[in-house]
Coordinates of C-alpha atoms and ligand atoms in Angstrom, one line a residue:
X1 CA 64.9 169.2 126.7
X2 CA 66.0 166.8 124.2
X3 CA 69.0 164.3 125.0
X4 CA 71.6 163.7 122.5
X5 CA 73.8 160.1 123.1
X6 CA 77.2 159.1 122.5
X7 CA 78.8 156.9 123.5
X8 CA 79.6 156.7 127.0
X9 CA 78.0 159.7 127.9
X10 CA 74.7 161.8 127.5
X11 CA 74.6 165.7 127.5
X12 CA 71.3 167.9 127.6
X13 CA 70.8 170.3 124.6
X14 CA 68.2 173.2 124.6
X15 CA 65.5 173.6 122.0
X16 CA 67.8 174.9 119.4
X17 CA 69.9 171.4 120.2
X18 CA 73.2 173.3 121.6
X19 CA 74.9 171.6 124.1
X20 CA 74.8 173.3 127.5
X21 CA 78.6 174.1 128.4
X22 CA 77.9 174.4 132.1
X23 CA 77.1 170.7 131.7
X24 CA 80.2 169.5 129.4
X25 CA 82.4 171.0 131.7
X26 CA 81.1 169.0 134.6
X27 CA 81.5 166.1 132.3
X28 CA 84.9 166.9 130.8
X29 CA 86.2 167.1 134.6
X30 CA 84.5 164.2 135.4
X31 CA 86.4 162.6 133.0
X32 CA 89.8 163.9 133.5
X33 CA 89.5 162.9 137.6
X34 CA 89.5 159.5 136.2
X35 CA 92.3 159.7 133.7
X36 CA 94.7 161.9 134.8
X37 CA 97.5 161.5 133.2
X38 CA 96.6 160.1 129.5
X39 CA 99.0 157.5 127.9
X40 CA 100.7 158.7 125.1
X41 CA 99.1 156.3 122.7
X42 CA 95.7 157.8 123.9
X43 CA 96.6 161.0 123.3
X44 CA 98.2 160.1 120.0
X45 CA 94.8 158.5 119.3
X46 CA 93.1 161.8 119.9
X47 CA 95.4 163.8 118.1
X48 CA 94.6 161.1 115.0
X49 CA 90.9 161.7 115.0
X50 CA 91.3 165.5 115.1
X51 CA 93.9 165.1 112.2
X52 CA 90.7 162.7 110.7
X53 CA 87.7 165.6 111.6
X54 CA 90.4 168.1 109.3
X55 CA 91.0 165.9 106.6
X56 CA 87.8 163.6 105.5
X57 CA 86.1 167.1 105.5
X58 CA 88.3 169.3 103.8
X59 CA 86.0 170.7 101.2
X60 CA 83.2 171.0 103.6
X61 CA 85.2 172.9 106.1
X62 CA 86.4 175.5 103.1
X63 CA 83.0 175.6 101.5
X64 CA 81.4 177.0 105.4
X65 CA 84.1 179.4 105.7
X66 CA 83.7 180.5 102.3
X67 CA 80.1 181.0 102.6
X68 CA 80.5 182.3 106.3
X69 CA 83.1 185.3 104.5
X70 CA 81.0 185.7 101.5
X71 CA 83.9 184.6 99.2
X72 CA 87.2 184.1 100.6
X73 CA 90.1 182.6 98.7
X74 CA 90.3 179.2 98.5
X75 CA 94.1 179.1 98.1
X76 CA 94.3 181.3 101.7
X77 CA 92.5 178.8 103.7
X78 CA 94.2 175.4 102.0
X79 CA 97.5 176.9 103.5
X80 CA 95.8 178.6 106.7
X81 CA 92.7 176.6 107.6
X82 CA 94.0 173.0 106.5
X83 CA 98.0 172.7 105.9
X84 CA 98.6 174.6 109.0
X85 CA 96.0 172.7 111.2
X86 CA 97.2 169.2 109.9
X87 CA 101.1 170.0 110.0
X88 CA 100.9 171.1 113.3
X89 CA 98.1 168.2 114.6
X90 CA 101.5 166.1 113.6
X91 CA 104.0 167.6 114.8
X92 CA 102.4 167.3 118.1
X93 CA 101.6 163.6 117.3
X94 CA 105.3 162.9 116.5
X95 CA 106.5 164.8 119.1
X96 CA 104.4 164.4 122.4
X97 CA 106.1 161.3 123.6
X98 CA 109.6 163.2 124.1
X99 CA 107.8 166.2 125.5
X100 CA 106.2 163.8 128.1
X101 CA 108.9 162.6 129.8
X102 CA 109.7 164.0 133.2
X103 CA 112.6 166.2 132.5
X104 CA 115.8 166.1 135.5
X105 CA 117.0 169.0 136.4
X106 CA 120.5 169.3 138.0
X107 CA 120.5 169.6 141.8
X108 CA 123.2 172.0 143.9
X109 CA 125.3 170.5 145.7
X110 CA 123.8 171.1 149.0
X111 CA 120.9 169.4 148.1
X112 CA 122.7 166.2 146.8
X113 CA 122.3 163.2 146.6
X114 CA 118.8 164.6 146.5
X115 CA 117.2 164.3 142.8
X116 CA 114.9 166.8 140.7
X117 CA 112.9 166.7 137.7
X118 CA 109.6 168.2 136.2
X119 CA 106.8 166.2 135.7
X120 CA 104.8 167.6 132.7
X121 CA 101.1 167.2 133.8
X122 CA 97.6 167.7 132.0
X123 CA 96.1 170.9 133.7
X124 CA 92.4 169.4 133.1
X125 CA 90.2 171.2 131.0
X126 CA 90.9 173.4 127.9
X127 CA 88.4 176.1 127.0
X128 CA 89.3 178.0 123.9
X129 CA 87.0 180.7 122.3
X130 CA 88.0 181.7 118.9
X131 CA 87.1 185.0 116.5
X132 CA 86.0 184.6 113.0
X133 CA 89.1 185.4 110.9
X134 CA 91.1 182.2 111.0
X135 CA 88.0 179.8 111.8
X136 CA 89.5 176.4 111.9
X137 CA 92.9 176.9 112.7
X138 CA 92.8 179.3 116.0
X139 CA 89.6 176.5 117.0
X140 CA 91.8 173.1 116.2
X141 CA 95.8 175.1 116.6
X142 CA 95.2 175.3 120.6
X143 CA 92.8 172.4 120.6
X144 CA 96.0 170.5 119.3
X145 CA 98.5 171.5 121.6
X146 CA 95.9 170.9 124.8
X147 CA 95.1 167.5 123.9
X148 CA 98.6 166.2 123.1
X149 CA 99.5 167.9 126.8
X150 CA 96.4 165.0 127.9
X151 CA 93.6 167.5 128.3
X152 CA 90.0 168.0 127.4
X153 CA 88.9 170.7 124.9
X154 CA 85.9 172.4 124.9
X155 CA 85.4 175.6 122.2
X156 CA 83.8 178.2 121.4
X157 CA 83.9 179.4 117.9
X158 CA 82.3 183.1 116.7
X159 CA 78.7 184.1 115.7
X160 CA 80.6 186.0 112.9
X161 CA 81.0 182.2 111.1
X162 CA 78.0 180.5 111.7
X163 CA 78.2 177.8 108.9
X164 CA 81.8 176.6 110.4
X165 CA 80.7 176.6 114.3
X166 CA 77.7 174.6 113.0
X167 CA 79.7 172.2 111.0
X168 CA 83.1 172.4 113.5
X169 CA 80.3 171.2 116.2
X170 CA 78.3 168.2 114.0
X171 CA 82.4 167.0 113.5
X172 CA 83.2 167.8 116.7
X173 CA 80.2 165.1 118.2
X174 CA 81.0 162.4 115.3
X175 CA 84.8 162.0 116.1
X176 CA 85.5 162.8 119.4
X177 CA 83.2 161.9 123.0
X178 CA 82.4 165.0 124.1
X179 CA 84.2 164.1 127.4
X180 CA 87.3 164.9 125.3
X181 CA 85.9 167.7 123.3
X182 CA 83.2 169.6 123.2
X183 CA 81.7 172.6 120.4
X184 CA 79.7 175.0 122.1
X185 CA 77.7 177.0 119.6
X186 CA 76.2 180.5 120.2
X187 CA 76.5 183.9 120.2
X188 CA 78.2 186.6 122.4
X189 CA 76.0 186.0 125.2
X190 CA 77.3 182.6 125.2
X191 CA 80.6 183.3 125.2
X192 CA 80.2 185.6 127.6
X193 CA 78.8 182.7 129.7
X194 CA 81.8 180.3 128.2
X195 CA 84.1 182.7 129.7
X196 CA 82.8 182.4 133.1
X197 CA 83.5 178.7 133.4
X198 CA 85.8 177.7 135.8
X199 CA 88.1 175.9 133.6
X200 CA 91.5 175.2 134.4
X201 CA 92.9 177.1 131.4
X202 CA 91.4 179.3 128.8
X203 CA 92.6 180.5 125.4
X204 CA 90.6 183.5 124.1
X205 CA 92.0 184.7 120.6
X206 CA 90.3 187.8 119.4
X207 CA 90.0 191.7 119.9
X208 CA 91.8 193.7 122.8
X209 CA 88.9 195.3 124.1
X210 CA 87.2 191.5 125.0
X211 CA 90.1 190.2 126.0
X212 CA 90.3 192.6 128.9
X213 CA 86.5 191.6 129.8
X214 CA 88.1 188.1 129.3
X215 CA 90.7 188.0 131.5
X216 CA 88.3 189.5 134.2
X217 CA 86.0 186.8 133.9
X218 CA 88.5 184.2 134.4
X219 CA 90.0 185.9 137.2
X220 CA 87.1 185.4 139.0
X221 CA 87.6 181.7 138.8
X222 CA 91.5 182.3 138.7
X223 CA 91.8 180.4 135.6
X224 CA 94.5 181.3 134.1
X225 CA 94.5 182.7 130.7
X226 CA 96.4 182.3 127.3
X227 CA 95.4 185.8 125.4
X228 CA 96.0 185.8 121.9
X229 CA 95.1 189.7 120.9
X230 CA 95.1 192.3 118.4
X231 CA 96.8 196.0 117.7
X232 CA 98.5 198.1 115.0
X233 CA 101.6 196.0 114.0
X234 CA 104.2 198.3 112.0
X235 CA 106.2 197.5 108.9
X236 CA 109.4 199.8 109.2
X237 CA 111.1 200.1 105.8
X238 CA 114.5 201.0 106.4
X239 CA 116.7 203.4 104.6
X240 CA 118.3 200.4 102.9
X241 CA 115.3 198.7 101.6
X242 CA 115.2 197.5 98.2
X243 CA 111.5 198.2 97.5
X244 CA 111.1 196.2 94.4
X245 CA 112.0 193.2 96.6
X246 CA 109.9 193.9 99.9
X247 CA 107.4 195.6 98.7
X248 CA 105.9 192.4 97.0
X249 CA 105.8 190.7 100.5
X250 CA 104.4 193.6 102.1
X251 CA 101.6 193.5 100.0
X252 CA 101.3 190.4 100.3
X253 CA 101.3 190.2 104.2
X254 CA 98.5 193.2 104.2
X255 CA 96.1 191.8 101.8
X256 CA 96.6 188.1 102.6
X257 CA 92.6 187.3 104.2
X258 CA 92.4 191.1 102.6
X259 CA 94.2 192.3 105.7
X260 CA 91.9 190.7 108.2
X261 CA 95.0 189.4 109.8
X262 CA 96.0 189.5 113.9
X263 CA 99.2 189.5 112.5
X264 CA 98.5 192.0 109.2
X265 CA 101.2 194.6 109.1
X266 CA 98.8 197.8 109.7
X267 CA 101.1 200.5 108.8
X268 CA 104.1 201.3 107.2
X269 CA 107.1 204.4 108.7
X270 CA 108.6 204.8 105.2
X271 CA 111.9 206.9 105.2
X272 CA 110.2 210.8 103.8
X273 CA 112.6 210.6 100.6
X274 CA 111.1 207.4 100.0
X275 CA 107.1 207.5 100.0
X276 CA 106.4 208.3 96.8
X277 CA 108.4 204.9 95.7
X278 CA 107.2 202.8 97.8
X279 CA 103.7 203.7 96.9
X280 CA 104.2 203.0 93.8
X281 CA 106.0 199.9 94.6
X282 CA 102.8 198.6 96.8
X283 CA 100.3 199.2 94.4
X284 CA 101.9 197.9 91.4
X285 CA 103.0 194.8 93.8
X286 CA 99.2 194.6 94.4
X287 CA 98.2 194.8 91.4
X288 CA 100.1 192.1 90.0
X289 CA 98.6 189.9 92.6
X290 CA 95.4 190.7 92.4
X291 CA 94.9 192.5 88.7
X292 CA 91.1 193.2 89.7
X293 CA 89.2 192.6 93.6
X294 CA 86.1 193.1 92.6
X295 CA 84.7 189.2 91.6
X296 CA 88.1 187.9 92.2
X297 CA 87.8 184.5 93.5
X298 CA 91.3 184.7 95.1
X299 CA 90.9 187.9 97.3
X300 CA 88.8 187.4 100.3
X301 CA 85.9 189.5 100.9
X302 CA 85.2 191.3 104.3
X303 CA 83.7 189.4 107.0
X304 CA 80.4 191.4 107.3
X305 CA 79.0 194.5 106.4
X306 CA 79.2 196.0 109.5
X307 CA 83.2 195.4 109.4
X308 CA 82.9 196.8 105.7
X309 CA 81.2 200.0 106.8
X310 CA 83.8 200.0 109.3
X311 CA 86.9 200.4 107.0
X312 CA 84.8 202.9 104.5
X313 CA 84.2 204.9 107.6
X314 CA 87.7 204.5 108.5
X315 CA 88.8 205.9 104.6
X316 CA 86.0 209.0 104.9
X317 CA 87.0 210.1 108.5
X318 CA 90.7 209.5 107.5
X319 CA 90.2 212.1 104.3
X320 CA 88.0 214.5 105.8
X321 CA 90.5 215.3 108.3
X322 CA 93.0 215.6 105.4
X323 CA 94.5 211.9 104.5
X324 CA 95.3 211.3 100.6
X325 CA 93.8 208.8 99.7
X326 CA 95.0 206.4 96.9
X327 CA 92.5 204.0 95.6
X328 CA 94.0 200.7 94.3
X329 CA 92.0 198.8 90.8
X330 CA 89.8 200.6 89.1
X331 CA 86.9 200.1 91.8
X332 CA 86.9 203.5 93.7
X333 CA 83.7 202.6 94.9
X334 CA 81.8 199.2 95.9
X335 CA 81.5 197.7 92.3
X336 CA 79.0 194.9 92.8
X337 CA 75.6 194.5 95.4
X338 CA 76.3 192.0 98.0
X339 CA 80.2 191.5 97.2
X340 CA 82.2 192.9 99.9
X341 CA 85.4 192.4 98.1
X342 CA 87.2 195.9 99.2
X343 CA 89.7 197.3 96.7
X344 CA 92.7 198.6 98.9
X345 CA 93.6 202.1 99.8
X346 CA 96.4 203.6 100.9
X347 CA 96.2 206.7 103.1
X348 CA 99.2 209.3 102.9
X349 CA 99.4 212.6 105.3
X350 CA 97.4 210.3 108.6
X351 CA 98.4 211.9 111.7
X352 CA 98.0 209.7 115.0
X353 CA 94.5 211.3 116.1
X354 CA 92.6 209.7 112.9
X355 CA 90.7 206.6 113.5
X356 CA 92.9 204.5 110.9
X357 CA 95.5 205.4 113.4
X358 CA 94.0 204.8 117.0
X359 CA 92.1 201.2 115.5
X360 CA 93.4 198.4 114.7
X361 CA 92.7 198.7 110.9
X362 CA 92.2 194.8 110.4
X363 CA 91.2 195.3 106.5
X364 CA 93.0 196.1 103.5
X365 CA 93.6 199.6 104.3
X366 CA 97.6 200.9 105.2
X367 CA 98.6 204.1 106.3
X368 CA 101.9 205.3 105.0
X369 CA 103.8 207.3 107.6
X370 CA 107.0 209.2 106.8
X371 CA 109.9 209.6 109.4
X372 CA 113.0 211.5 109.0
X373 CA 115.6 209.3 111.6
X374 CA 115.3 205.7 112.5
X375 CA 115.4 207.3 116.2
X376 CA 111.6 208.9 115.2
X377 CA 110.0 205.4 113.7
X378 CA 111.5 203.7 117.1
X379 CA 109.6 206.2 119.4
X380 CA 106.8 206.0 117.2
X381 CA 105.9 202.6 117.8
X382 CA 106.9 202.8 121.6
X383 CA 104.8 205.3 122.2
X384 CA 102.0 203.3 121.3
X385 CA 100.8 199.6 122.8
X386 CA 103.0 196.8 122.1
X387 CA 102.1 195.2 119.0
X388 CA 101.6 191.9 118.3
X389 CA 104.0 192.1 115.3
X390 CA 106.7 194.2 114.0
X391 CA 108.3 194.1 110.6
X392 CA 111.8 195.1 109.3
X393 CA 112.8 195.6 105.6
X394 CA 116.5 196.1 105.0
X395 CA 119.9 195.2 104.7
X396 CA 121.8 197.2 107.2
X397 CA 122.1 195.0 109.6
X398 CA 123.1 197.3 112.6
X399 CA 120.1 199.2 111.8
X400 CA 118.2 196.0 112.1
X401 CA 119.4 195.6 115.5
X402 CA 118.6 198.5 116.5
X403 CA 115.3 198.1 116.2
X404 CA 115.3 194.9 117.5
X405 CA 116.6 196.1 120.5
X406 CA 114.8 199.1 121.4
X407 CA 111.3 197.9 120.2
X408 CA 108.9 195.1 121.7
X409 CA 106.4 192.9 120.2
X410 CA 105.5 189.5 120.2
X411 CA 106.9 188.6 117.1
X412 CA 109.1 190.0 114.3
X413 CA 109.7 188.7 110.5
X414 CA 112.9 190.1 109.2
X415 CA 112.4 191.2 105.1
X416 CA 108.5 189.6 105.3
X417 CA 105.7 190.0 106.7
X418 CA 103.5 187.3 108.7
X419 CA 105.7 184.2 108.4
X420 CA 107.1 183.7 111.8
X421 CA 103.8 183.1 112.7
X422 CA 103.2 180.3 110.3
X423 CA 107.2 178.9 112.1
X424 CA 105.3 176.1 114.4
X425 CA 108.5 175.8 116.2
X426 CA 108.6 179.9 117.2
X427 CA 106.3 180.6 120.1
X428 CA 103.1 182.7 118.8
X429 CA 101.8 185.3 121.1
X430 CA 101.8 188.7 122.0
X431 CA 102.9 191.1 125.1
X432 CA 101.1 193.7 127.1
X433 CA 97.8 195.0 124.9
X434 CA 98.6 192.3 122.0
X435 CA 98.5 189.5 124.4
X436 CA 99.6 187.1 127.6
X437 CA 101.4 183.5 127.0
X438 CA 102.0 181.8 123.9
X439 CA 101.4 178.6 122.1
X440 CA 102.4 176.7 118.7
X441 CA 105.1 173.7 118.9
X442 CA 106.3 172.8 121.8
X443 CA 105.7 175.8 123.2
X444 CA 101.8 175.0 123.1
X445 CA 102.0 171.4 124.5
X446 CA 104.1 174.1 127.5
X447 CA 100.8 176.3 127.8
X448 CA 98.6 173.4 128.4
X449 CA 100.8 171.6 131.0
X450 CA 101.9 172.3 134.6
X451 CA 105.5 171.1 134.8
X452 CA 105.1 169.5 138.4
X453 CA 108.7 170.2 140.3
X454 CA 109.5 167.4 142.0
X455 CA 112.2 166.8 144.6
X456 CA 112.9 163.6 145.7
X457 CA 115.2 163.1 148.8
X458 CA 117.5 160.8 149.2
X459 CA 117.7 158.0 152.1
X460 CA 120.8 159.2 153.5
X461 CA 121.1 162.7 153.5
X462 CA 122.4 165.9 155.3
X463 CA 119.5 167.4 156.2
X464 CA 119.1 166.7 159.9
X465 CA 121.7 169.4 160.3
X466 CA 118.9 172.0 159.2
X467 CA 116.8 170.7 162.3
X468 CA 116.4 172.3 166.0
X469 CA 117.8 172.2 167.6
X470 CA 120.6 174.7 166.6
X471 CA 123.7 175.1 168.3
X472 CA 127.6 175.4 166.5
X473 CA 127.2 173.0 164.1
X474 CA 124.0 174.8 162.5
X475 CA 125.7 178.3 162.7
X476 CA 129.2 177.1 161.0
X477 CA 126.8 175.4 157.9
X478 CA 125.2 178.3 157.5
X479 CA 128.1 180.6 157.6
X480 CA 129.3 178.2 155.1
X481 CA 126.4 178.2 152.9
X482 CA 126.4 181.5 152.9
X483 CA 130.1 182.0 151.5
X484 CA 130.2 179.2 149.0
X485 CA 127.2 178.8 147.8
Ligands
LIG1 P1 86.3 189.7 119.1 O1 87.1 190.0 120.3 O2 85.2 190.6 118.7 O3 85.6 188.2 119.3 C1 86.3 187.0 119.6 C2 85.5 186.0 120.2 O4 85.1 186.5 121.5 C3 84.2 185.6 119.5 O5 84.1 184.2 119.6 C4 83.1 186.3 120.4 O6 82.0 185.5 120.4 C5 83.7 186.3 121.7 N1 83.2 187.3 122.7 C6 82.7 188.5 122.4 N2 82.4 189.2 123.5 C7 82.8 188.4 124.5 C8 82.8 188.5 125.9 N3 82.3 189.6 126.5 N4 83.3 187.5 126.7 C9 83.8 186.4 126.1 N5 83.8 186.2 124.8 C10 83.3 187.2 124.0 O7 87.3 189.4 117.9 P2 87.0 189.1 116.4 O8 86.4 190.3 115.7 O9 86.3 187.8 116.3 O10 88.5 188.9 115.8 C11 89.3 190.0 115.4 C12 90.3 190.3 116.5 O11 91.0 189.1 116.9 C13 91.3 191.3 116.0 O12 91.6 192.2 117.0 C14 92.5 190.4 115.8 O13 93.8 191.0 115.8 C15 92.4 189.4 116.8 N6 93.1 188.1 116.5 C16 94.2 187.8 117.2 C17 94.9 186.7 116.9 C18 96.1 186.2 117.6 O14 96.5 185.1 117.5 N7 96.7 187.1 118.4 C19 94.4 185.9 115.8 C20 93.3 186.2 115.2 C21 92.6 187.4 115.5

């Protein structure tokens, strides 16, 4: 076993010079029992050198995720990989001292002159494992949020990105002591292990089905969890859509990352009079943003081939049980060896048993379903898991509402697609199968912090009268309570 120094501390690797996480975590506690409650200018500190580890390495960081996707858009990740990271690292900068003061809360009267406040308090140690799709941001997003609240970090980035977990950790060990945080590099057998760590919170951002074996691993150690998931987010077009003007943004929400997107509208419920327009309102809004995909630098390619042969499964099971399928650019079939750049499809006549419709489609495929009453979209999507978005084009506004009211999801845009997750000030998660908790803003420096209640009693108080013991007195204060209180 080699030993790799820093600093003020020394963690084992193995042969292929990983960390051991088992270790870090005995470290990162170790660490936390003696600093418990991290001065703001520390934390600031920390948040500086993260903000640092983003920007001296900008180009780096976008030329590992590029290579890690095989192409991906280099305007895509300078908004979602670096803008996003650095606004929000911040925010959380600017903001943390305010969100660190103990907050009072009012007391009742019976409890006066009695005080109360919560103490907002570092929880200890921070694990976060992350999927491929956003690399940076969903590693350095929570990793933000938990060091401003004054905790340690450790993460776990994918397999599926190798080149950025590689260079996330070499960062990772050059600006930070891995007492504050940690990269742990591996593949699903070490998340798997990462996931079993007793840590005093975890984030896990990724697929549905792990998340379940996620949230049973930390159950074990009764960490509790922060589950940032996945599932079929609907785009409702309303009767009073104007389709020239949403259709654009729909296009561009779907094919943004080339649809591999938590937050990626996966289907449209298009009024029946309306289908043929709006697929010709997609495609030509497509088109005009991306006039070819095959050797286009500014559409993304998919991740792997596996997840390719995935989606041209999804288009061949789709159409052989009956789906039209309409091919966008003049690339029906994969145009070039070793590009995974994946023209767009859009699948008419779906019905719910087809694998486009029971998946998460997470590529640059969109099912277009008809409905006949807004009642019939509504049940649609209730019928089905809660997604993790839901998107409204329109102008009525009571129709709007309607579906506002009668639908749940852990986030909506309103005439656009993906935005109120970029919104650092909304909370970001998901409910039921598309998640638990939330983070971003304030709201993330909340996830990462136990607000301690505190009561403090006051030197002369009532309270004897709640004592044995009990006799008239006792009996006319409770009666009294009891009416007036
Ligand atoms: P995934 O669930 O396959 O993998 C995510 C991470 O989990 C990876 O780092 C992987 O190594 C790890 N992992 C795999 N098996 C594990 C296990 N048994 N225990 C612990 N960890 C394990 O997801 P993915 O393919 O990387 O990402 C795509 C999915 O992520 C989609 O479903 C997408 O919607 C979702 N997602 C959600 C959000 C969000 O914020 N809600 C954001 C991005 C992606």
């Amino acid at each position: 076993m080699q030993v790799q120094k820093f600093d003020y501390v020394v963690v084992g690797t193995d042969s292929a010079g990983r960390v051991a996480a088992a270790e870090v975590l005995d470290i990162q506690r170790a660490a936390f029992a003696a600093d418990m409650l991290p001065s703001a200018a520390s934390r600031r500190e920390r948040l500086d050198r993260l903000y640092a580890l983003v920007a001296d390495n900008e180009q780096a960081i976008l030329d590992a995720i590029s290579a890690d996707f095989g192409g991906r858009a280099r305007q895509e990740m300078v908004l979602t990989e670096l803008f996003i990271v650095l606004s929000a690292v911040r925010q959380q900068r600017r903001k943390l001292g305010r969100w660190m003061r103990p907050r009072r809360v009012a007391t009742p009267l019976h409890m006066l002159p009695g005080s109360s406040e919560l103490m907002p308090q570092p929880l200890g140690v921070v694990g976060n494992i992350v999927p491929w799709n956003y690399p940076c941001q969903l590693a350095l997003l929570p990793a933000a949020a938990a060091l401003a609240a004054g905790n340690r970090v450790m993460i776990k980035p994918s397999e599926l990105t190798p080149a950025f977990s590689h260079l996330l950790a070499q960062l990772a060990a050059q600006y930070f002591n891995p007492a504050e945080l940690a990269v742990i590099e591996g593949g699903v057998e070490e998340s798997r292990a990462f996931a079993a760590l007793p840590f005093d919170h975890l984030v896990f951002t990724g697929s549905t089905t792990v998340g379940r074996q996620v949230a049973i691993a930390a159950a074990h150690n009764l960490t509790p969890v922060t589950l940032e998931l996945g599932g079929k987010s609907p785009a409702i077009i309303d009767e009073s859509c104007d389709l020239a003007e949403s259709a654009p943004r729909l296009a561009f929400g779907k094919l943004f990352n080339a649809g591999q997107t938590c937050v990626a509208p996966d289907y449209a419920l298009v009024p029946r009079a309306r289908v043929a327009d709006f697929v010709r309102e997609v495609s030509a809004a497509a088109l005009a943003m991306y006039p070819q995909f095959a050797g286009n630098q500014q559409y993304t390619s998919i991740i792997s081939e596996r997840h390719y042969a995935r989606l041209q499964q999804l288009v061949r099971d789709a159409q052989e049980q009956g789906a039209t399928v309409v091919r966008l650019g003049a690339e029906a079939e994969r145009p070039h060896d070793g590009e995974r750049r994946m023209a767009p499809v859009l699948l008419l006549d779906v019905t719910p048993d087809m694998a486009v419709m029971r998946e998460e489609i997470f590529g640059p495929l969109l099912p277009v379903l008809p409905y006949d009453t807004l009642q019939q979209a509504i049940a649609f999507i209730n019928e089905r898991e809660r997604p993790l978005a839901l998107y409204w084009f329109g102008r009525d506004r009571r129709n709007c509402q309607q579906v506002l009211g009668s639908t749940i999801s852990g986030g909506v845009t309103v005439n656009d697609a993906l935005w109120h997750a970029a919104q650092e000030n909304l909370p970001f998660g998901g409910v039921g199968a598309s998640g638990t908790g939330a983070y971003h803003g304030e709201h993330g420096f909340l996830a990462f912090s136990k607000q301690k209640p505190i009561y403090r009693q006051a030197r002369l108080n009532g309270f004897g009268l709640f004592r044995p013991p009990y006799g008239r007195v006792f009996d006319t204060l409770a009666d009294f309570l009891k009416r007036h209180m």
